[in-house]
XYZ file of C-alpha atoms in Angstrom:
430
model
C 5.585 4.392 54.421
C 6.582 4.816 50.577
C 3.993 7.174 50.012
C 4.938 9.339 52.875
C 8.417 9.428 51.916
C 7.339 9.991 48.321
C 5.092 13.112 49.595
C 7.976 14.639 51.718
C 10.089 14.643 48.456
C 7.648 16.330 46.503
C 7.071 18.954 49.234
C 10.287 19.866 48.933
C 10.293 20.572 45.243
C 12.141 17.546 44.004
C 10.784 14.902 41.236
C 10.892 11.270 42.387
C 11.715 8.753 39.542
C 11.152 5.046 39.201
C 13.750 2.969 37.804
C 13.411 2.201 34.043
C 11.210 4.967 33.297
C 12.333 7.211 30.538
C 10.117 10.380 32.099
C 10.201 11.296 35.548
C 6.677 10.469 37.312
C 5.643 14.104 38.529
C 7.295 15.847 35.368
C 3.651 16.544 34.353
C 3.104 18.730 37.340
C 3.536 22.125 38.658
C 2.711 24.414 40.621
C 0.612 27.944 40.257
C -0.651 30.932 41.746
C 0.386 32.432 45.479
C -0.468 29.228 47.296
C 1.310 27.009 44.939
C -1.750 24.961 43.692
C -0.851 21.934 41.952
C -1.717 21.796 38.180
C -1.672 18.930 35.650
C 0.611 20.715 32.702
C -0.472 18.105 30.245
C 3.152 17.536 28.994
C 6.100 15.542 29.675
C 8.676 13.947 27.740
C 11.207 15.120 25.085
C 10.732 18.533 23.338
C 8.319 17.901 20.697
C 8.533 19.917 17.532
C 5.696 21.087 14.645
C 7.298 19.897 11.794
C 4.194 20.056 9.073
C 1.055 21.575 8.960
C -1.784 20.512 6.719
C -4.607 23.021 5.707
C -6.367 21.061 2.742
C -6.844 17.627 3.678
C -6.521 15.892 6.743
C -3.828 13.191 7.185
C -4.072 9.362 8.240
C -0.851 7.718 7.594
C 3.072 8.796 6.969
C 6.518 7.560 6.027
C 9.611 8.857 6.139
C 12.649 7.390 3.703
C 16.251 7.066 4.283
C 16.908 10.516 2.650
C 13.984 12.498 4.664
C 11.681 12.389 1.858
C 7.823 12.691 4.054
C 4.906 10.718 2.477
C 1.373 10.824 3.456
C -2.040 9.601 2.911
C -5.508 10.502 3.225
C -8.471 8.194 2.681
C -11.337 9.826 0.624
C -14.190 10.205 -0.266
C -13.657 14.034 -1.505
C -9.951 14.646 -1.553
C -8.151 15.271 -4.675
C -5.752 12.546 -4.144
C -4.819 9.749 -1.713
C -1.148 9.715 -1.434
C 0.954 12.951 -1.238
C 4.714 13.780 -0.706
C 5.496 16.649 1.905
C 7.339 19.570 -0.329
C 7.528 22.283 2.280
C 6.017 23.425 5.562
C 2.467 23.576 4.544
C 1.972 22.008 1.481
C 2.124 18.484 -0.057
C 1.326 17.378 -3.931
C -0.060 14.128 -5.054
C 2.296 11.364 -5.182
C 3.814 9.813 -7.813
C 1.205 11.650 -9.815
C -2.141 13.150 -9.998
C -2.975 10.408 -12.610
C -1.869 7.682 -10.264
C -4.465 9.231 -7.818
C -7.419 9.391 -10.217
C -9.025 5.992 -11.218
C -10.492 6.942 -14.541
C -13.846 5.344 -13.507
C -14.340 6.952 -10.667
C -14.043 5.941 -6.587
C -17.171 3.084 -6.624
C -20.154 1.735 -8.514
C -23.131 0.270 -8.029
C -23.829 -3.165 -9.322
C -27.191 -4.752 -8.580
C -28.565 -2.069 -5.582
C -25.283 -2.573 -4.430
C -22.370 -0.150 -3.829
C -18.584 -1.820 -4.242
C -15.479 0.516 -4.485
C -13.436 0.670 -7.311
C -11.600 -2.543 -8.875
C -8.831 -0.865 -10.820
C -5.442 -2.347 -9.514
C -3.738 0.581 -11.251
C -4.912 3.374 -9.752
C -4.935 4.456 -5.828
C -9.049 4.593 -4.534
C -8.426 4.745 -0.944
C -4.475 4.632 0.823
C -4.902 4.172 4.708
C -1.026 3.447 5.443
C 2.602 3.507 4.194
C 5.595 2.309 5.139
C 9.320 2.542 4.180
C 11.285 -0.581 4.189
C 15.512 -0.307 4.873
C 15.876 -1.034 0.911
C 13.872 3.038 0.577
C 11.139 0.861 -1.222
C 7.806 3.098 -0.362
C 5.135 0.669 0.355
C 1.034 2.135 0.124
C -1.702 -0.005 1.263
C -4.927 0.543 -0.467
C -7.724 -0.075 0.991
C -10.496 0.210 -1.845
C -13.098 1.523 0.242
C -13.704 5.116 -0.167
C -15.986 6.739 1.923
C -19.231 8.188 -0.021
C -22.220 10.225 0.395
C -25.491 8.686 -0.945
C -28.464 10.756 -0.167
C -26.675 12.744 2.631
C -25.555 9.532 4.086
C -22.372 8.837 4.582
C -21.350 5.401 3.957
C -18.305 2.774 2.990
C -19.073 0.657 0.003
C -18.265 -2.967 -0.004
C -14.200 -3.883 -1.618
C -14.261 -5.504 -4.925
C -10.978 -7.504 -6.109
C -8.536 -5.490 -7.422
C -8.936 -2.238 -5.284
C -7.560 -3.581 -2.181
C -3.683 -3.768 -3.034
C -0.702 -3.820 -1.724
C 1.959 -1.193 -3.938
C 5.959 -0.990 -4.177
C 7.239 2.291 -4.960
C 11.194 2.834 -6.003
C 11.748 5.861 -4.342
C 14.523 6.860 -6.512
C 13.027 6.365 -9.917
C 9.676 7.165 -8.559
C 8.548 4.181 -10.679
C 5.706 1.301 -9.680
C 8.213 -1.681 -8.975
C 5.176 -4.532 -8.116
C 1.533 -4.770 -7.417
C 0.046 -7.235 -4.653
C -4.424 -7.894 -4.869
C -5.738 -10.449 -2.838
C -8.661 -13.300 -3.418
C -11.596 -12.722 -1.735
C -10.804 -15.740 0.271
C -8.197 -13.768 1.831
C -9.980 -10.244 1.684
C -13.557 -10.050 1.821
C -15.755 -7.450 0.801
C -15.975 -6.160 4.304
C -12.367 -6.550 5.452
C -10.543 -2.928 5.899
C -6.759 -3.127 5.728
C -5.615 -0.557 8.366
C -1.521 -0.710 8.887
C 1.523 -3.401 7.514
C 5.120 -4.362 8.515
C 7.710 -6.106 7.173
C 10.141 -8.740 6.956
C 12.854 -8.753 4.249
C 14.832 -11.490 5.065
C 15.282 -14.316 2.552
C 14.852 -17.139 5.894
C 11.527 -15.567 6.240
C 9.437 -17.792 3.458
C 10.340 -20.796 1.380
C 10.658 -18.470 -1.706
C 13.065 -16.025 -0.091
C 11.324 -12.786 -1.071
C 10.246 -11.288 2.433
C 7.115 -11.323 4.012
C 4.216 -8.540 4.565
C 2.274 -8.589 7.361
C -1.159 -6.459 7.144
C -3.880 -5.326 9.764
C -7.490 -6.198 9.202
C -9.476 -4.339 10.820
C -12.934 -5.015 9.507
C -15.569 -2.923 11.598
C -17.673 -5.388 10.439
C -16.557 -7.679 12.605
C -14.090 -10.056 10.370
C -10.729 -9.324 12.042
C -7.622 -10.494 11.357
C -4.170 -10.625 9.659
C -3.539 -10.776 6.007
C 0.325 -12.148 5.027
C 1.816 -11.790 1.832
C 4.996 -13.527 0.300
C 6.562 -10.803 -1.436
C 8.267 -13.425 -3.857
C 5.378 -15.784 -5.099
C 2.191 -13.098 -4.450
C 0.285 -15.636 -2.537
C -1.646 -14.557 0.479
C -3.697 -16.121 3.468
C -4.785 -15.180 7.037
C -4.512 -15.794 10.544
C -6.467 -15.118 13.842
C -9.556 -14.503 12.079
C -12.110 -13.153 14.330
C -9.849 -14.372 17.356
C -10.776 -12.622 20.309
C -7.674 -10.883 20.681
C -8.273 -8.699 17.168
C -11.943 -8.270 18.160
C -13.457 -4.602 19.481
C -14.912 -4.155 22.944
C -18.326 -4.105 22.806
C -19.760 -0.702 24.235
C -16.345 0.730 24.752
C -16.791 4.486 26.052
C -13.272 6.135 25.893
C -12.963 9.801 26.806
C -11.246 12.415 24.472
C -9.995 15.778 25.797
C -12.041 14.830 29.247
C -15.450 13.911 27.295
C -16.920 10.845 27.231
C -17.075 9.686 23.715
C -20.071 8.113 21.656
C -20.605 7.206 17.897
C -23.404 9.960 16.224
C -23.883 9.288 12.892
C -26.362 10.762 10.876
C -29.614 8.147 10.362
C -28.045 5.989 13.046
C -29.081 5.431 16.472
C -26.648 6.389 18.894
C -23.536 3.762 19.014
C -20.189 3.034 20.409
C -16.475 3.201 18.786
C -15.902 -0.230 17.717
C -13.147 -0.868 15.428
C -10.875 -4.040 16.052
C -7.479 -5.158 15.398
C -5.520 -1.720 14.703
C -2.146 -1.286 16.150
C 0.799 -3.623 15.253
C 4.650 -3.941 15.267
C 6.939 -6.380 15.351
C 10.097 -6.554 17.665
C 13.725 -5.863 16.401
C 14.417 -9.402 15.374
C 11.204 -9.983 13.649
C 10.272 -12.808 15.972
C 7.024 -11.644 17.722
C 4.036 -9.448 16.768
C 2.759 -6.940 19.354
C -0.976 -6.146 18.549
C -4.346 -4.765 19.684
C -7.814 -3.340 18.753
C -7.996 0.076 19.173
C -10.926 -0.061 21.557
C -9.482 -2.494 24.563
C -6.750 -1.926 26.988
C -5.026 -5.101 26.104
C -2.088 -5.536 24.491
C -1.476 -8.853 23.170
C 1.555 -10.772 21.230
C 2.407 -14.080 18.977
C 5.583 -15.206 17.649
C 5.368 -14.428 13.754
C 5.948 -18.069 13.015
C 2.565 -18.696 13.522
C 1.510 -16.137 11.595
C 3.950 -17.152 8.754
C 2.381 -20.860 8.660
C 0.244 -20.911 5.818
C -2.824 -22.618 6.228
C -3.144 -23.852 2.380
C -0.409 -26.033 3.242
C -0.296 -27.000 6.938
C -4.077 -27.830 8.132
C -2.823 -27.329 11.826
C -1.662 -23.381 10.933
C -4.691 -21.647 12.304
C -5.452 -23.735 15.655
C -1.626 -23.443 16.261
C -1.719 -19.167 15.841
C -5.039 -19.510 18.022
C -3.466 -21.728 20.385
C -0.289 -18.993 20.971
C -1.777 -15.694 21.810
C 0.226 -14.371 24.639
C -2.163 -12.006 26.645
C 0.248 -8.901 27.802
C -2.159 -7.725 30.383
C -3.589 -3.600 30.120
C -1.186 -0.842 28.859
C -2.909 1.813 30.679
C -5.790 2.935 27.983
C -7.019 2.178 24.137
C -4.247 2.897 21.789
C -3.917 3.101 17.998
C -1.375 3.198 15.549
C 1.922 1.440 16.594
C 5.903 2.087 15.809
C 8.937 0.338 16.623
C 12.992 1.747 16.822
C 16.316 -0.287 16.600
C 16.309 -0.779 20.305
C 13.219 -2.729 20.270
C 10.741 -0.121 21.735
C 7.182 -0.353 20.706
C 5.363 3.163 20.752
C 1.850 3.122 21.056
C -0.520 6.077 20.223
C -2.423 6.742 23.064
C -5.478 9.314 22.224
C -7.624 9.158 25.350
C -4.471 10.823 26.829
C -2.487 13.019 23.987
C 0.441 10.800 24.519
C 2.699 8.235 23.246
C 3.414 5.171 25.497
C 6.297 2.506 24.922
C 5.800 -1.240 25.815
C 9.526 -2.605 26.700
C 9.229 -6.183 26.175
C 12.437 -6.640 28.488
C 11.051 -4.815 31.465
C 7.217 -5.964 30.812
C 5.824 -2.738 31.531
C 4.108 0.299 29.480
C 6.331 3.144 30.187
C 5.184 7.302 29.444
C 7.233 8.760 26.573
C 5.771 11.765 25.384
C 2.692 14.071 26.783
C 1.177 16.827 24.807
C -1.480 19.156 24.272
C -1.095 19.192 20.760
C -1.635 15.396 20.571
C -5.399 15.985 19.693
C -5.832 12.014 17.834
C -1.983 10.843 17.220
C -3.154 8.471 14.417
C 0.079 7.172 12.628
C 3.788 7.116 13.622
C 6.943 6.557 11.862
C 10.627 6.155 13.099
C 12.930 8.000 10.401
C 16.975 7.270 10.206
C 17.580 10.868 11.289
C 16.624 9.127 15.216
C 13.214 11.180 15.347
C 9.469 10.056 15.688
C 7.079 11.571 13.420
C 3.658 11.310 14.061
C 0.373 12.528 12.147
C -2.239 14.636 14.257
C -5.755 14.670 12.827
C -8.744 15.644 15.349
C -10.129 12.139 13.973
C -12.943 12.114 16.857
C -14.582 15.550 15.679
C -14.835 14.432 11.924
C -18.628 14.612 10.498
C -19.126 11.002 10.158
C -18.358 10.747 13.753
C -20.348 13.968 14.910
C -23.930 13.753 13.383
C -22.151 15.403 9.929
C -21.023 18.400 11.812
C -16.926 18.562 11.466
C -15.701 20.268 14.600
C -12.169 19.750 13.425
C -9.744 22.915 13.320
C -7.079 23.560 10.527
C -3.912 22.565 10.563
C -3.437 19.123 10.767
C -0.185 18.408 12.346
C 3.120 16.051 11.460
C 4.925 16.375 14.936
C 8.547 14.759 16.019
C 10.610 14.372 18.735
C 13.670 12.368 19.399
C 13.897 9.159 20.446
C 15.596 8.303 23.591
C 18.975 6.150 24.017
C 20.076 7.286 19.963
C 17.513 4.672 18.987
C 17.051 5.234 15.097
C 14.833 2.913 12.162
C 15.356 -0.501 12.876
C 17.326 -2.040 9.579
C 17.920 -5.615 10.979
C 14.470 -6.735 9.041
C 16.307 -6.777 5.364
């Protein structure tokens, strides 16, 4: 009976909405032609603006400062720099300088026939993620693992201590504040730090200096969370190889209507198997929401279990494993996450050219934006101006996933859209 009523409403040219959804369920459809054939427009939600165009380097992460400065990062290889600042609609420059982006001894070295990324703690090697905290500090996450070409075969070297690091930059003076490196017992040679979040409140750690939560999405399989006490520099791991952080094997997503398999030179046909990827705190810093890239499931854990240091609490690892919550499916694979002042968790959905919202009050996944220009939304950031900013980089068409053929077409993009209900940057975790 409900379906009959819904169909009758649609036939009258009206739209039917579901309570609590920020967009109308029928807003993605329209009719065309003399017979009024229904089609999917591929679009819903608030207007999406083209904010910046990338013509040189394909972007990964971005961050927006309190004063509106935009910073972007680019994992490399061959790129001239790995951290940049947007200076106009079509250009970026190395930040804070080209010198900081140029390790004097190169991006990698070979020891006993094994390739390692640079161990240079005073220069950027390959920056994966950025974050601006409410005190207007830019945090730079360097994986220390650049992509390199060896004998026409693309590979990623192991990390060497000193290369993987977290760096704080004072945006008032554009100077390096502090560098955090990680011991090999916390950051493994095959670790890959993918994203980061912060809680700077003094009661989060015994030292009173706040904490960083870092995602390790290692494709080699040792996924988990890395925490850093920002006052002492001590670091530890949690949820190491927990099933909720692991990739789903033999997952075949569809991007833009095409089933996707991983095709790499001199490798058999494979699958995109990336573990723990998106992560976001709730607005009060009490819960971490997270998931692997190749899963349809969303998980959460109370952050007190991540903050428990196994170096001083022998039950910390078990307590964390025992308190993971499976929140169910969310409608597809998801890439990066971000959050706002109202507690909305935005999930980038590359299979759908869309961004979804997880609302923990409703315990539902809700639609926010869908747009044909979202050809792999990779990273998102909420600004103080009430906009959500997102990088678009066409990642499935990069050479490393397509037998060495680059199917991407410039420009890459930063898109932005107004947040719902007056939301803005969350400043409670300060």
